[in-house]
mmCIF file of C-alpha atoms and ligand atoms in Angstrom:
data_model
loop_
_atom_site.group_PDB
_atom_site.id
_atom_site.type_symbol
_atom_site.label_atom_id
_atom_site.label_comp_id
_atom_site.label_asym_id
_atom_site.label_seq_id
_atom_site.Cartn_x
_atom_site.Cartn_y
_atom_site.Cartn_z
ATOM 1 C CA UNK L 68 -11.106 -14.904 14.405
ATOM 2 C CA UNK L 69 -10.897 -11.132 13.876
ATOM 3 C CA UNK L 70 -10.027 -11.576 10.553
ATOM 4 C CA UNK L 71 -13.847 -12.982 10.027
ATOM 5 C CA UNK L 72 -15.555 -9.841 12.441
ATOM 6 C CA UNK L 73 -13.390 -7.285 10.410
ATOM 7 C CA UNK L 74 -14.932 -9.135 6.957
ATOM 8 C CA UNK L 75 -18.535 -8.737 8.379
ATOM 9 C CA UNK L 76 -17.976 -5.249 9.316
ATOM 10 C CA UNK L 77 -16.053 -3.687 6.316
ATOM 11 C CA UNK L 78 -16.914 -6.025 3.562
ATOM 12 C CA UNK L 79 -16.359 -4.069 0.870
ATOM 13 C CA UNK L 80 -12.618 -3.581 2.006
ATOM 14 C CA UNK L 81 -10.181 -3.513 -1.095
ATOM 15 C CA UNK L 82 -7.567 -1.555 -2.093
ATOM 16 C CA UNK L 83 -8.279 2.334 -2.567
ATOM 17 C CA UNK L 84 -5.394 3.268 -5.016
ATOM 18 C CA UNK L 85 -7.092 2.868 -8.750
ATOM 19 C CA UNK L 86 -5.013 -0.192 -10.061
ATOM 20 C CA UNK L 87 -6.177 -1.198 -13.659
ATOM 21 C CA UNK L 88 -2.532 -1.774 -15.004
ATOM 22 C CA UNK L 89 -0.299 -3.220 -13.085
ATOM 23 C CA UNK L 90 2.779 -0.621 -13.849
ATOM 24 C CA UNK L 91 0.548 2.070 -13.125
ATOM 25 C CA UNK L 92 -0.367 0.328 -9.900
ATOM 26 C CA UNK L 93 3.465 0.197 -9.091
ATOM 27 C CA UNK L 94 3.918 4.090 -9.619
ATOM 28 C CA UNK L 95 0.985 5.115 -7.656
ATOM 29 C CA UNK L 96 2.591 2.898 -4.647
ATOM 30 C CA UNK L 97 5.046 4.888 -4.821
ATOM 31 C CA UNK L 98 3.388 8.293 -5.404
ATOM 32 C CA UNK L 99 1.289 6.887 -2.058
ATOM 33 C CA UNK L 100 4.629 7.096 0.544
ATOM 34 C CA UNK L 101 3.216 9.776 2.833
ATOM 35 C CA UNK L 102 0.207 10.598 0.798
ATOM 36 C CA UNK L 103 -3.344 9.588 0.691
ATOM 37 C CA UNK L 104 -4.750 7.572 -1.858
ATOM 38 C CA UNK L 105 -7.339 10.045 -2.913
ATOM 39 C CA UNK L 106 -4.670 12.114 -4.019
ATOM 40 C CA UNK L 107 -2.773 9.916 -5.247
ATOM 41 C CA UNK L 108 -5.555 8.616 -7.466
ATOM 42 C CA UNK L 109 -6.264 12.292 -8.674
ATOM 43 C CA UNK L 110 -2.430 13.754 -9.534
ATOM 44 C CA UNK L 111 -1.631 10.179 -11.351
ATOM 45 C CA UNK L 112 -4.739 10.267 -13.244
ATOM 46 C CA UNK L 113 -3.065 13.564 -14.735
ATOM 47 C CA UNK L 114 0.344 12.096 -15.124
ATOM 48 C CA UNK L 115 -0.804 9.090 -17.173
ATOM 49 C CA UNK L 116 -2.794 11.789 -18.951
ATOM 50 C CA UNK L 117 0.127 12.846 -20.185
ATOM 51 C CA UNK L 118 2.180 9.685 -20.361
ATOM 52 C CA UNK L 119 0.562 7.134 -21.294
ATOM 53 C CA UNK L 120 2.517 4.584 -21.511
ATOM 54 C CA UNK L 121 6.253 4.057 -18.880
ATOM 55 C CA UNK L 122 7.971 4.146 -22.322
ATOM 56 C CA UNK L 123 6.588 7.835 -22.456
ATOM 57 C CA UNK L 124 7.348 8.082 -18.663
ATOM 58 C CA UNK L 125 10.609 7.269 -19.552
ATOM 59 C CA UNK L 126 11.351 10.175 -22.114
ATOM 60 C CA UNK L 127 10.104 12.182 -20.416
ATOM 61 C CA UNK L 128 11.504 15.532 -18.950
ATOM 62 C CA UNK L 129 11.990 15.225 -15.370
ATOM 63 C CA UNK L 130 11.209 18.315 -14.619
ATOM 64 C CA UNK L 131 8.338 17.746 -16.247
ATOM 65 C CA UNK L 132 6.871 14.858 -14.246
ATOM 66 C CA UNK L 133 7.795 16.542 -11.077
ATOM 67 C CA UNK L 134 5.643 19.310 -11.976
ATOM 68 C CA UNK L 135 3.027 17.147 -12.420
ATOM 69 C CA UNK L 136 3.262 14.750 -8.950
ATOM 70 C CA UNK L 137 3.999 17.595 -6.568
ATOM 71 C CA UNK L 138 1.144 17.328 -5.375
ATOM 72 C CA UNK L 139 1.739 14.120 -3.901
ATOM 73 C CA UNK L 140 4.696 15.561 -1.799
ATOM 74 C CA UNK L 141 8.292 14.427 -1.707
ATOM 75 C CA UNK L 142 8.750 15.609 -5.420
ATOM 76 C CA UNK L 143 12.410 15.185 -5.335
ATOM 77 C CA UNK L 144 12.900 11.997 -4.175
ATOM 78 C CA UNK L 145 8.930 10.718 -5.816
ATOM 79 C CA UNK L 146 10.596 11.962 -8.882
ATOM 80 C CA UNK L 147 13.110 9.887 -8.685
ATOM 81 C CA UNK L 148 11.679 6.324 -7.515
ATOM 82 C CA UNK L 149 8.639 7.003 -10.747
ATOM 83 C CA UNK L 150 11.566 7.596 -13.451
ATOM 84 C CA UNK L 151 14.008 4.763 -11.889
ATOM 85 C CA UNK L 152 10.232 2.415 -12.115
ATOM 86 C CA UNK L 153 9.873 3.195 -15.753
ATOM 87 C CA UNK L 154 13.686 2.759 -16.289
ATOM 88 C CA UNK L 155 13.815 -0.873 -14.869
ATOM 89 C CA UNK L 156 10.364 -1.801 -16.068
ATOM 90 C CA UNK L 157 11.056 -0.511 -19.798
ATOM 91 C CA UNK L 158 14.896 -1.665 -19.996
ATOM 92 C CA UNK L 159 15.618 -4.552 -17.304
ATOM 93 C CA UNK L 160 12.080 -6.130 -16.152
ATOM 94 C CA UNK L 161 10.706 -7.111 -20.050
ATOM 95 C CA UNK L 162 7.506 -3.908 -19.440
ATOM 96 C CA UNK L 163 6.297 -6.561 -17.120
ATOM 97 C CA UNK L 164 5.811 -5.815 -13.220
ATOM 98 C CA UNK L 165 8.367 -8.721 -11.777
ATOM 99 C CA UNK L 166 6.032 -10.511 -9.148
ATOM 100 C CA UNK L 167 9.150 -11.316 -6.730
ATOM 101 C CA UNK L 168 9.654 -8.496 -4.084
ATOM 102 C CA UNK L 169 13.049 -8.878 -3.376
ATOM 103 C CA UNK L 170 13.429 -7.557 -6.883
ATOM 104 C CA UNK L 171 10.552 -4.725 -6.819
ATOM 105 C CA UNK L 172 12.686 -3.452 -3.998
ATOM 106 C CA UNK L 173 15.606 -2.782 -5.977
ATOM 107 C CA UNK L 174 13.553 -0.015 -7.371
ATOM 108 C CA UNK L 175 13.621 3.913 -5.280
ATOM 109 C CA UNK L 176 10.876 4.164 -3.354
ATOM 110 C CA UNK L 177 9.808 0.431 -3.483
ATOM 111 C CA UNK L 178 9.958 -1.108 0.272
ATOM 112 C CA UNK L 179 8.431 -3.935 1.660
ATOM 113 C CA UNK L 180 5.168 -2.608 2.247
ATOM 114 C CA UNK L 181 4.338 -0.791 -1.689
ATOM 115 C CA UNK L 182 6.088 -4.455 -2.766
ATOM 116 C CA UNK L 183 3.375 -6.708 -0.679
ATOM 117 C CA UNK L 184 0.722 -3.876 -1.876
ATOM 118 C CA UNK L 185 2.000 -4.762 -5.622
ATOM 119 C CA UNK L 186 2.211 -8.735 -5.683
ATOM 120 C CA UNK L 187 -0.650 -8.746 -3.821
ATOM 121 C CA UNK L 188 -3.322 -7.042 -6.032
ATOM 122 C CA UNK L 189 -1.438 -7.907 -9.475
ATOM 123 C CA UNK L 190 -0.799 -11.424 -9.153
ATOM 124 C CA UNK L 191 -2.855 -12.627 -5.548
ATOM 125 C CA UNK L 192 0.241 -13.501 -3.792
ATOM 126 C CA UNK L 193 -0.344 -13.931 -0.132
ATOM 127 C CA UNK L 194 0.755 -10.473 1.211
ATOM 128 C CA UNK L 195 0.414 -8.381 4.157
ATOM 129 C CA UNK L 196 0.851 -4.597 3.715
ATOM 130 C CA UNK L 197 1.760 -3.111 6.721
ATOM 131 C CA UNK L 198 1.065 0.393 6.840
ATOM 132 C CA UNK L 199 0.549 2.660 9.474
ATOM 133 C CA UNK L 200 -3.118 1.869 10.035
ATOM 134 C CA UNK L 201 -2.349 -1.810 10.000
ATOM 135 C CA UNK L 202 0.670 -1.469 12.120
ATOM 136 C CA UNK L 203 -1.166 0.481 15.042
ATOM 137 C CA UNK L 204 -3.989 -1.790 14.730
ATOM 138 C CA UNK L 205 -2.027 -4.711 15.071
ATOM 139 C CA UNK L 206 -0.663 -3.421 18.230
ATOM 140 C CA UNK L 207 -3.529 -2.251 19.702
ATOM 141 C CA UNK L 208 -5.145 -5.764 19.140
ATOM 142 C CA UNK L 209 -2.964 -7.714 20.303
ATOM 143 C CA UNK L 210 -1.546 -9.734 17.446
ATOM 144 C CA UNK L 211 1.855 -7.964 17.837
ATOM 145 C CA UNK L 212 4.083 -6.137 20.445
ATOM 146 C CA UNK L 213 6.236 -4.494 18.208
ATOM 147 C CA UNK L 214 6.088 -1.053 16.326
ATOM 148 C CA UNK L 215 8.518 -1.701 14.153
ATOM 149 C CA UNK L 216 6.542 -2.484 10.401
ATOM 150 C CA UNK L 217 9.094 -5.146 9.456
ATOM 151 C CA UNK L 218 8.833 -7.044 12.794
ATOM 152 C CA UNK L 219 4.886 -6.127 12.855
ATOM 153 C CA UNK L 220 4.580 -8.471 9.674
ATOM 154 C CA UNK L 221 6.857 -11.267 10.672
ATOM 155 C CA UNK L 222 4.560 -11.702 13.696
ATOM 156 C CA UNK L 223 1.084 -11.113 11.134
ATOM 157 C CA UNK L 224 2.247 -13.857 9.505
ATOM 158 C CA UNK L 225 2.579 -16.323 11.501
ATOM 159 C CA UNK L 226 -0.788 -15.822 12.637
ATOM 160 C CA UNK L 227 -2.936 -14.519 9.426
ATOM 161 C CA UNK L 228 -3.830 -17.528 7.513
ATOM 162 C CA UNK L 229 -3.002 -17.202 3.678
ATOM 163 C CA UNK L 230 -6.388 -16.760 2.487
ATOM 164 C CA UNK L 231 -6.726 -13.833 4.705
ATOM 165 C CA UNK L 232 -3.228 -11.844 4.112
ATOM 166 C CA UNK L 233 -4.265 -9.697 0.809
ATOM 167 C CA UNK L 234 -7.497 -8.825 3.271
ATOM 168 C CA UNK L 235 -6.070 -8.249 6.017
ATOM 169 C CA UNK L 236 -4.214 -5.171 4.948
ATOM 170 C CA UNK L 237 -7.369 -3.671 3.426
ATOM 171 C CA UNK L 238 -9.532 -4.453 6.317
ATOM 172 C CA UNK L 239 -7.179 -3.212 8.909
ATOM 173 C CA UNK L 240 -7.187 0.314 7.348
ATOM 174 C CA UNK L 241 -10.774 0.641 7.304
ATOM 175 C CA UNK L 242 -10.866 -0.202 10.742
ATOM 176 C CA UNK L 243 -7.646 2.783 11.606
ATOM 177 C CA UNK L 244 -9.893 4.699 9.151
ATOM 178 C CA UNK L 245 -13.315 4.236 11.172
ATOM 179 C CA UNK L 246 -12.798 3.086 15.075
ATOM 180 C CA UNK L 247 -9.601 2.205 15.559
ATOM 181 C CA UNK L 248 -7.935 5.679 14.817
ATOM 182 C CA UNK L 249 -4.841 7.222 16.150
ATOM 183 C CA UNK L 250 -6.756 9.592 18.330
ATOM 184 C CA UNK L 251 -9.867 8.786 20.117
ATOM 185 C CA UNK L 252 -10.429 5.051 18.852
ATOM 186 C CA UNK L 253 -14.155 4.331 19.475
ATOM 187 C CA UNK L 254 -13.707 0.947 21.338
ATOM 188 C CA UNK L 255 -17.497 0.768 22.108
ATOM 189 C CA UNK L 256 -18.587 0.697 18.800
ATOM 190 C CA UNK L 257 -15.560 -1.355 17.575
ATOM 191 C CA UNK L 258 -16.560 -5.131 15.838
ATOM 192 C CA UNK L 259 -13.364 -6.094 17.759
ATOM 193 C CA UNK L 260 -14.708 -5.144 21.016
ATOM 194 C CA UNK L 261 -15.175 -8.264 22.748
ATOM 195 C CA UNK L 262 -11.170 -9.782 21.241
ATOM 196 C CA UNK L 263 -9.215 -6.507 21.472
ATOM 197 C CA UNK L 264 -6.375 -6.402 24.212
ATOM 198 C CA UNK L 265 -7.271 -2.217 23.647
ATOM 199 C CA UNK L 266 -3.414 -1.188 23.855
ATOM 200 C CA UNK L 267 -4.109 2.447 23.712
HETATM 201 S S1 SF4 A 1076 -11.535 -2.139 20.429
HETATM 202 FE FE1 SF4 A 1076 -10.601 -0.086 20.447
HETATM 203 S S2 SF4 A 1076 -8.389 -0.424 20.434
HETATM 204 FE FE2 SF4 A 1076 -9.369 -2.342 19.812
HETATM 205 S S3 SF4 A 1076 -9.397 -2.256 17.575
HETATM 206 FE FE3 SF4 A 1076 -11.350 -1.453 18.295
HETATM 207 S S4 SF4 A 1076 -11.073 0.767 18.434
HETATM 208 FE FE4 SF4 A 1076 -9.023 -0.188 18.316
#
């Protein structure tokens, strides 16, 4: 199972955005669209700095905030999605992170992906998050034909067992991160050398 050969070989795999409150979580998902998580980790350190709490996020001068995560690129619209959070978290959601991602995604800048990330390391749903590591690793494999992220995790899960789905996400971007990576991947030193269909 690859699942097992990508535990072996990365098995420290978890998720790399800092996530000790689950609202804070939820905002640096969607600082994260288009953004590493190092950076992420770094400007939203500074914005919760300043704002500690969503209530204060809330209050806040928008201008203000986008100073702050412009770092993190896509102020406008990043701007936006972190203010409508705190808005439906303070006034609609009880200040509780709502563990359904249907609803998450009524939230700006919350899509499938930032909503599996969310239910999946607050609350230990069974989630795949397909990003762009997992969704050219999936190809490549063989446990998908399609590109599309949406279709990419129907077809994950029907073949990742439960257990493995929160995993799977972390474990497939360590491997895009290490061997498997958009240019170059280094099949011969790949763990999934021997069961990889090596669509490149
Ligand atoms: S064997 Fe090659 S193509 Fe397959 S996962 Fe490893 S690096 Fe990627």
């Amino acid at each position: 199972m690859m699942t097992d050969a990508l535990r072996r070989a990365f098995p420290d795999a978890a998720c790399t955005l800092d996530h000790e409150e689950p609202e804070r979580l939820a905002v640096r998902g969607i600082l994260s669209a288009q953004c590493t998580d190092k950076r992420v980790n770094i400007t939203s350190a500074e914005l919760f700095l300043r704002y500690k709490t969503m209530d204060d996020l809330l209050a806040a001068d928008p201008c203000d905030v986008a100073d702050i995560i412009k770092p993190c690129g896509l102020t406008k619209s990043k701007t936006a999605a972190v203010l409508d959070f705190a808005d439906k978290y303070c006034n609609y959601w009880g200040h509780t992170v709502p563990d359904d991602p249907d609803v998450l995604m009524t939230c700006k800048g919350v899509g499938r992906k930032i909503a599996n990330l969310i239910i999946g390391e607050i609350y230990g749903i069974p989630a795949i998050v397909v990003d762009t590591h997992c969704k050219r690793v999936s190809y490549r494999v063989g446990l998908t034909d399609n590109t599309d992220p949406d279709k990419v995790l129907t077809d994950l899960n029907k073949v990742i067992r439960d257990d493995d789905k929160i995993a799977f996400g972390h474990l497939a971007v360590e491997l895009g991160r290490t061997y498997c990576k958009a240019q170059n991947p280094d099949c011969g030193n790949c763990p999934l050398n021997e069961c990889c269909r090596k669509r490149v």
